[in-house]
mmCIF file of C-alpha atoms in Angstrom:
data_model
loop_
_atom_site.group_PDB
_atom_site.id
_atom_site.type_symbol
_atom_site.label_atom_id
_atom_site.label_comp_id
_atom_site.label_asym_id
_atom_site.label_seq_id
_atom_site.Cartn_x
_atom_site.Cartn_y
_atom_site.Cartn_z
ATOM 1 C CA MET A 1 -39.056 88.463 18.381
ATOM 2 C CA ALA A 2 -35.325 87.912 19.035
ATOM 3 C CA CYS A 3 -36.161 85.265 21.638
ATOM 4 C CA SER A 4 -38.483 83.552 19.144
ATOM 5 C CA THR A 5 -35.743 83.575 16.520
ATOM 6 C CA LYS A 6 -33.270 82.044 18.942
ATOM 7 C CA THR A 7 -35.764 79.322 19.844
ATOM 8 C CA LEU A 8 -36.365 78.537 16.181
ATOM 9 C CA LYS A 9 -32.607 78.495 15.642
ATOM 10 C CA VAL A 10 -32.136 75.890 18.386
ATOM 11 C CA PHE A 11 -34.906 73.654 17.059
ATOM 12 C CA SER A 12 -33.590 73.990 13.501
ATOM 13 C CA LEU A 13 -30.100 72.947 14.599
ATOM 14 C CA ILE A 14 -31.466 69.966 16.540
ATOM 15 C CA TRP A 15 -33.418 68.660 13.559
ATOM 16 C CA ASP A 16 -30.519 69.343 11.180
ATOM 17 C CA ILE A 17 -28.269 67.242 13.431
ATOM 18 C CA LEU A 18 -30.852 64.436 13.431
ATOM 19 C CA TYR A 19 -30.984 64.675 9.633
ATOM 20 C CA ALA A 20 -27.179 64.419 9.479
ATOM 21 C CA LEU A 21 -27.316 61.329 11.721
ATOM 22 C CA LEU A 22 -29.741 59.752 9.253
ATOM 23 C CA GLY A 23 -27.153 60.454 6.562
ATOM 24 C CA LEU A 24 -24.553 58.583 8.622
ATOM 25 C CA VAL A 25 -26.977 55.655 8.967
ATOM 26 C CA ILE A 26 -27.428 55.594 5.177
ATOM 27 C CA ILE A 27 -23.648 55.602 4.691
ATOM 28 C CA GLY A 28 -23.389 52.759 7.212
ATOM 29 C CA ILE A 29 -25.926 50.743 5.210
ATOM 30 C CA GLY A 30 -23.930 51.341 2.030
ATOM 31 C CA ALA A 31 -20.704 50.265 3.727
ATOM 32 C CA TYR A 32 -22.414 47.112 5.035
ATOM 33 C CA VAL A 33 -23.597 46.213 1.527
ATOM 34 C CA ILE A 34 -20.072 46.699 0.131
ATOM 35 C CA ILE A 35 -18.521 44.505 2.819
ATOM 36 C CA GLU A 36 -21.148 41.753 2.989
ATOM 37 C CA LEU A 37 -22.752 41.744 -0.468
ATOM 38 C CA GLU A 38 -20.064 41.996 -3.112
ATOM 39 C CA TYR A 39 -22.456 41.487 -6.033
ATOM 40 C CA PHE A 40 -24.449 44.618 -5.106
ATOM 41 C CA ASN A 41 -21.568 47.097 -5.180
ATOM 42 C CA THR A 42 -23.399 49.358 -7.649
ATOM 43 C CA ALA A 43 -26.386 49.699 -5.315
ATOM 44 C CA ALA A 44 -23.995 50.164 -2.392
ATOM 45 C CA PHE A 45 -22.223 53.098 -4.046
ATOM 46 C CA VAL A 46 -25.600 54.692 -4.854
ATOM 47 C CA ILE A 47 -26.564 54.357 -1.172
ATOM 48 C CA LEU A 48 -23.224 55.851 -0.110
ATOM 49 C CA GLY A 49 -23.758 58.752 -2.502
ATOM 50 C CA LEU A 50 -27.225 59.413 -1.083
ATOM 51 C CA GLY A 51 -25.834 59.381 2.448
ATOM 52 C CA ILE A 52 -23.136 61.892 1.536
ATOM 53 C CA VAL A 53 -25.695 64.174 -0.145
ATOM 54 C CA VAL A 54 -27.912 64.018 2.963
ATOM 55 C CA ILE A 55 -24.991 64.985 5.220
ATOM 56 C CA LEU A 56 -23.931 67.864 2.947
ATOM 57 C CA THR A 57 -27.529 69.113 2.834
ATOM 58 C CA ALA A 58 -27.743 68.911 6.633
ATOM 59 C CA VAL A 59 -24.497 70.888 6.909
ATOM 60 C CA LEU A 60 -26.003 73.585 4.669
ATOM 61 C CA GLY A 61 -29.051 73.801 6.923
ATOM 62 C CA SER A 62 -26.900 73.928 10.049
ATOM 63 C CA LEU A 63 -24.820 76.770 8.595
ATOM 64 C CA GLY A 64 -27.966 78.711 7.726
ATOM 65 C CA ALA A 65 -29.344 78.302 11.241
ATOM 66 C CA ALA A 66 -26.053 78.904 13.069
ATOM 67 C CA HIS A 67 -25.283 82.099 11.118
ATOM 68 C CA GLU A 68 -28.962 83.150 11.053
ATOM 69 C CA SER A 69 -28.874 83.517 7.284
ATOM 70 C CA SER A 70 -32.342 83.746 5.776
ATOM 71 C CA GLN A 71 -31.043 83.072 2.251
ATOM 72 C CA ILE A 72 -29.183 79.888 3.207
ATOM 73 C CA SER A 73 -32.110 78.674 5.320
ATOM 74 C CA LYS A 74 -34.596 79.213 2.494
ATOM 75 C CA THR A 75 -32.250 77.540 -0.001
ATOM 76 C CA PHE A 76 -31.951 74.606 2.391
ATOM 77 C CA ALA A 77 -35.749 74.385 2.725
ATOM 78 C CA ILE A 78 -36.243 74.434 -1.058
ATOM 79 C CA ILE A 79 -33.611 71.706 -1.564
ATOM 80 C CA LEU A 80 -35.320 69.569 1.077
ATOM 81 C CA LEU A 81 -38.718 70.004 -0.578
ATOM 82 C CA LEU A 82 -37.228 68.898 -3.903
ATOM 83 C CA TRP A 83 -35.722 65.887 -2.103
ATOM 84 C CA VAL A 84 -39.110 65.083 -0.583
ATOM 85 C CA VAL A 85 -40.791 65.111 -3.997
ATOM 86 C CA LEU A 86 -38.118 62.861 -5.543
ATOM 87 C CA GLN A 87 -38.110 60.437 -2.621
ATOM 88 C CA THR A 88 -41.900 60.254 -2.488
ATOM 89 C CA LEU A 89 -42.019 59.422 -6.193
ATOM 90 C CA SER A 90 -39.255 56.833 -5.776
ATOM 91 C CA VAL A 91 -40.875 55.132 -2.775
ATOM 92 C CA GLY A 92 -44.246 55.141 -4.540
ATOM 93 C CA PHE A 93 -42.679 53.571 -7.633
ATOM 94 C CA LEU A 94 -40.911 50.900 -5.573
ATOM 95 C CA TRP A 95 -44.080 50.162 -3.608
ATOM 96 C CA ILE A 96 -46.264 49.806 -6.724
ATOM 97 C CA PHE A 97 -43.771 47.713 -8.685
ATOM 98 C CA GLN A 98 -42.499 45.637 -5.769
ATOM 99 C CA SER A 99 -43.588 42.336 -7.358
ATOM 100 C CA THR A 100 -41.859 43.169 -10.643
ATOM 101 C CA LEU A 101 -38.670 44.173 -8.861
ATOM 102 C CA LEU A 102 -38.670 40.964 -6.807
ATOM 103 C CA ILE A 103 -38.992 39.010 -10.061
ATOM 104 C CA ASN A 104 -35.922 40.877 -11.344
ATOM 105 C CA ILE A 105 -34.100 39.947 -8.131
ATOM 106 C CA ASP A 106 -35.079 36.321 -8.771
ATOM 107 C CA HIS A 107 -33.593 36.587 -12.266
ATOM 108 C CA THR A 108 -30.461 38.099 -10.740
ATOM 109 C CA PHE A 109 -30.153 35.021 -8.549
ATOM 110 C CA ASP A 110 -30.516 32.851 -11.667
ATOM 111 C CA GLN A 111 -27.562 34.698 -13.191
ATOM 112 C CA LEU A 112 -25.541 34.197 -10.032
ATOM 113 C CA TRP A 113 -26.333 30.505 -9.901
ATOM 114 C CA GLY A 114 -25.738 30.085 -13.629
ATOM 115 C CA THR A 115 -22.152 31.366 -13.443
ATOM 116 C CA PRO A 116 -20.474 29.609 -10.504
ATOM 117 C CA ALA A 117 -16.778 28.903 -10.329
ATOM 118 C CA VAL A 118 -16.116 25.723 -12.358
ATOM 119 C CA PRO A 119 -15.128 23.336 -10.985
ATOM 120 C CA ILE A 120 -16.539 24.321 -7.597
ATOM 121 C CA LYS A 121 -13.715 24.085 -5.103
ATOM 122 C CA PRO A 122 -13.971 23.780 -1.312
ATOM 123 C CA GLY A 123 -12.737 27.354 -0.918
ATOM 124 C CA ASN A 124 -15.071 28.740 -3.593
ATOM 125 C CA THR A 125 -15.076 32.571 -3.616
ATOM 126 C CA SER A 126 -17.871 33.105 -6.168
ATOM 127 C CA HIS A 127 -20.818 35.435 -5.595
ATOM 128 C CA ILE A 128 -23.096 32.490 -4.800
ATOM 129 C CA ALA A 129 -20.587 31.404 -2.150
ATOM 130 C CA SER A 130 -20.805 34.861 -0.577
ATOM 131 C CA ILE A 131 -24.600 34.493 -0.407
ATOM 132 C CA GLU A 132 -24.256 31.002 1.087
ATOM 133 C CA ARG A 133 -22.032 32.308 3.861
ATOM 134 C CA TRP A 134 -24.206 35.369 4.377
ATOM 135 C CA LEU A 135 -27.605 33.600 4.605
ATOM 136 C CA ASP A 136 -26.421 30.232 5.953
ATOM 137 C CA CYS A 137 -27.808 28.369 2.962
ATOM 138 C CA CYS A 138 -26.507 25.996 0.309
ATOM 139 C CA GLY A 139 -26.971 25.876 -3.446
ATOM 140 C CA ASN A 140 -30.087 26.809 -5.364
ATOM 141 C CA ILE A 141 -32.762 24.631 -3.748
ATOM 142 C CA GLY A 142 -30.536 22.867 -1.231
ATOM 143 C CA SER A 143 -27.266 21.072 -0.525
ATOM 144 C CA SER A 144 -28.312 18.330 -2.975
ATOM 145 C CA ASP A 145 -27.372 20.716 -5.806
ATOM 146 C CA TYR A 146 -23.729 19.801 -5.156
ATOM 147 C CA LEU A 147 -22.031 16.440 -5.412
ATOM 148 C CA LEU A 148 -19.659 17.736 -2.770
ATOM 149 C CA PRO A 149 -20.853 20.904 -0.982
ATOM 150 C CA PRO A 150 -18.163 23.621 -0.739
ATOM 151 C CA ASN A 151 -16.978 25.144 2.530
ATOM 152 C CA SER A 152 -19.395 28.046 2.088
ATOM 153 C CA CYS A 153 -22.291 25.623 2.696
ATOM 154 C CA TYR A 154 -21.152 24.931 6.240
ATOM 155 C CA ASN A 155 -22.172 27.064 9.205
ATOM 156 C CA SER A 156 -19.140 29.014 10.400
ATOM 157 C CA VAL A 157 -20.125 28.555 14.068
ATOM 158 C CA THR A 158 -21.474 25.004 14.295
ATOM 159 C CA ASP A 159 -19.622 23.628 11.245
ATOM 160 C CA LYS A 160 -22.843 21.854 10.246
ATOM 161 C CA LEU A 161 -24.005 21.597 6.651
ATOM 162 C CA ASN A 162 -26.727 24.119 5.746
ATOM 163 C CA LEU A 163 -29.484 22.115 4.059
ATOM 164 C CA ASP A 164 -31.774 24.985 2.987
ATOM 165 C CA GLY A 165 -31.474 26.419 -0.506
ATOM 166 C CA CYS A 166 -30.443 30.018 -1.101
ATOM 167 C CA ARG A 167 -33.131 31.061 -3.593
ATOM 168 C CA GLN A 168 -36.031 31.227 -1.142
ATOM 169 C CA LYS A 169 -33.879 32.711 1.613
ATOM 170 C CA PHE A 170 -32.551 35.327 -0.802
ATOM 171 C CA LEU A 171 -36.045 36.341 -1.981
ATOM 172 C CA ALA A 172 -37.446 36.348 1.570
ATOM 173 C CA TYR A 173 -34.569 38.535 2.748
ATOM 174 C CA ALA A 174 -35.055 40.943 -0.181
ATOM 175 C CA ALA A 175 -38.824 41.227 0.464
ATOM 176 C CA GLU A 176 -38.281 41.839 4.178
ATOM 177 C CA ARG A 177 -35.625 44.477 3.609
ATOM 178 C CA TRP A 178 -37.771 46.060 0.908
ATOM 179 C CA GLN A 179 -40.482 46.805 3.456
ATOM 180 C CA ALA A 180 -37.912 48.101 5.946
ATOM 181 C CA PHE A 181 -36.419 50.354 3.252
ATOM 182 C CA ASN A 182 -39.811 51.846 2.396
ATOM 183 C CA PHE A 183 -40.604 52.631 6.035
ATOM 184 C CA PHE A 184 -37.111 54.077 6.554
ATOM 185 C CA ALA A 185 -37.546 56.280 3.467
ATOM 186 C CA ILE A 186 -40.893 57.525 4.817
ATOM 187 C CA GLY A 187 -39.165 58.379 8.098
ATOM 188 C CA VAL A 188 -36.467 60.318 6.237
ATOM 189 C CA VAL A 189 -39.142 62.243 4.317
ATOM 190 C CA LEU A 190 -40.889 63.207 7.570
ATOM 191 C CA VAL A 191 -37.610 64.462 9.059
ATOM 192 C CA GLU A 192 -36.923 66.449 5.884
ATOM 193 C CA LEU A 193 -40.363 68.063 6.038
ATOM 194 C CA ILE A 194 -39.807 69.071 9.667
ATOM 195 C CA CYS A 195 -36.342 70.463 8.854
ATOM 196 C CA ALA A 196 -37.739 72.385 5.879
ATOM 197 C CA ALA A 197 -40.576 73.835 7.975
ATOM 198 C CA PHE A 198 -38.241 75.023 10.740
ATOM 199 C CA ALA A 199 -35.764 76.437 8.201
ATOM 200 C CA TRP A 200 -38.468 78.390 6.365
ATOM 201 C CA VAL A 201 -40.053 79.772 9.538
ATOM 202 C CA LEU A 202 -36.595 80.661 10.876
ATOM 203 C CA ALA A 203 -35.744 82.489 7.644
ATOM 204 C CA ASN A 204 -38.946 84.542 7.860
ATOM 205 C CA SER A 205 -38.283 85.269 11.533
ATOM 206 C CA ILE A 206 -34.785 86.520 10.703
ATOM 207 C CA VAL A 207 -36.142 88.803 7.963
ATOM 208 C CA ASN A 208 -38.892 90.164 10.233
ATOM 209 C CA ARG A 209 -36.401 90.849 13.020
ATOM 210 C CA TRP A 210 -34.157 92.711 10.572
ATOM 211 C CA ARG A 211 -37.091 94.835 9.358
ATOM 212 C CA ARG A 212 -38.076 95.734 12.898
ATOM 213 C CA SER A 213 -34.518 96.693 13.789
ATOM 214 C CA LYS A 214 -34.345 98.867 10.659
ATOM 215 C CA TYR A 215 -37.597 100.751 11.118
ATOM 216 C CA TYR A 216 -37.797 100.670 14.899
ATOM 217 C CA PRO A 217 -34.234 101.088 16.168
ATOM 218 C CA LYS A 218 -33.657 101.013 19.910
#
């Protein structure tokens, strides 16, 4: 039984480390959004917070496995199951209402386009300018939206004017990333289920080993 417990301990630690790495990936995504997409700082900080929570949860699971604590391991498993329920509901909600949320993103772009820096200067630093530099696009429907396109409408590598509008590129990017986010969330849920299963089985193995050592001492 001791050998079985040690094996479960090793597998639990491996999956907890993988779970922590996923937390680092989530934090990296949040940092990328902060650096590249200034207008979405609120979403970025939420992503960063989720990444930190994932890492802290993984640390809890690692401590439970490393110290062979049945209580910590079971607590870790219960927390993960709660996370799985919340994430499943969230992903399901986002999947069902994807069209509505994309419409809201379209309205967000309208707000961005409706409040540019006036007058628009060559070195424009507005949110729409950040999107233009990010997606290599220009204006709402194209470069014709400007009498004189700002510097943000020019490709930073080729120095050529970007003729495509930002609205369609912005919506296409959001829809593409939306799908990627859903699949990533499903992957995280699967890892959490595996971690929870190993933690729970390990906790029971630890308790059973303790009972055997108590009633059947060597």
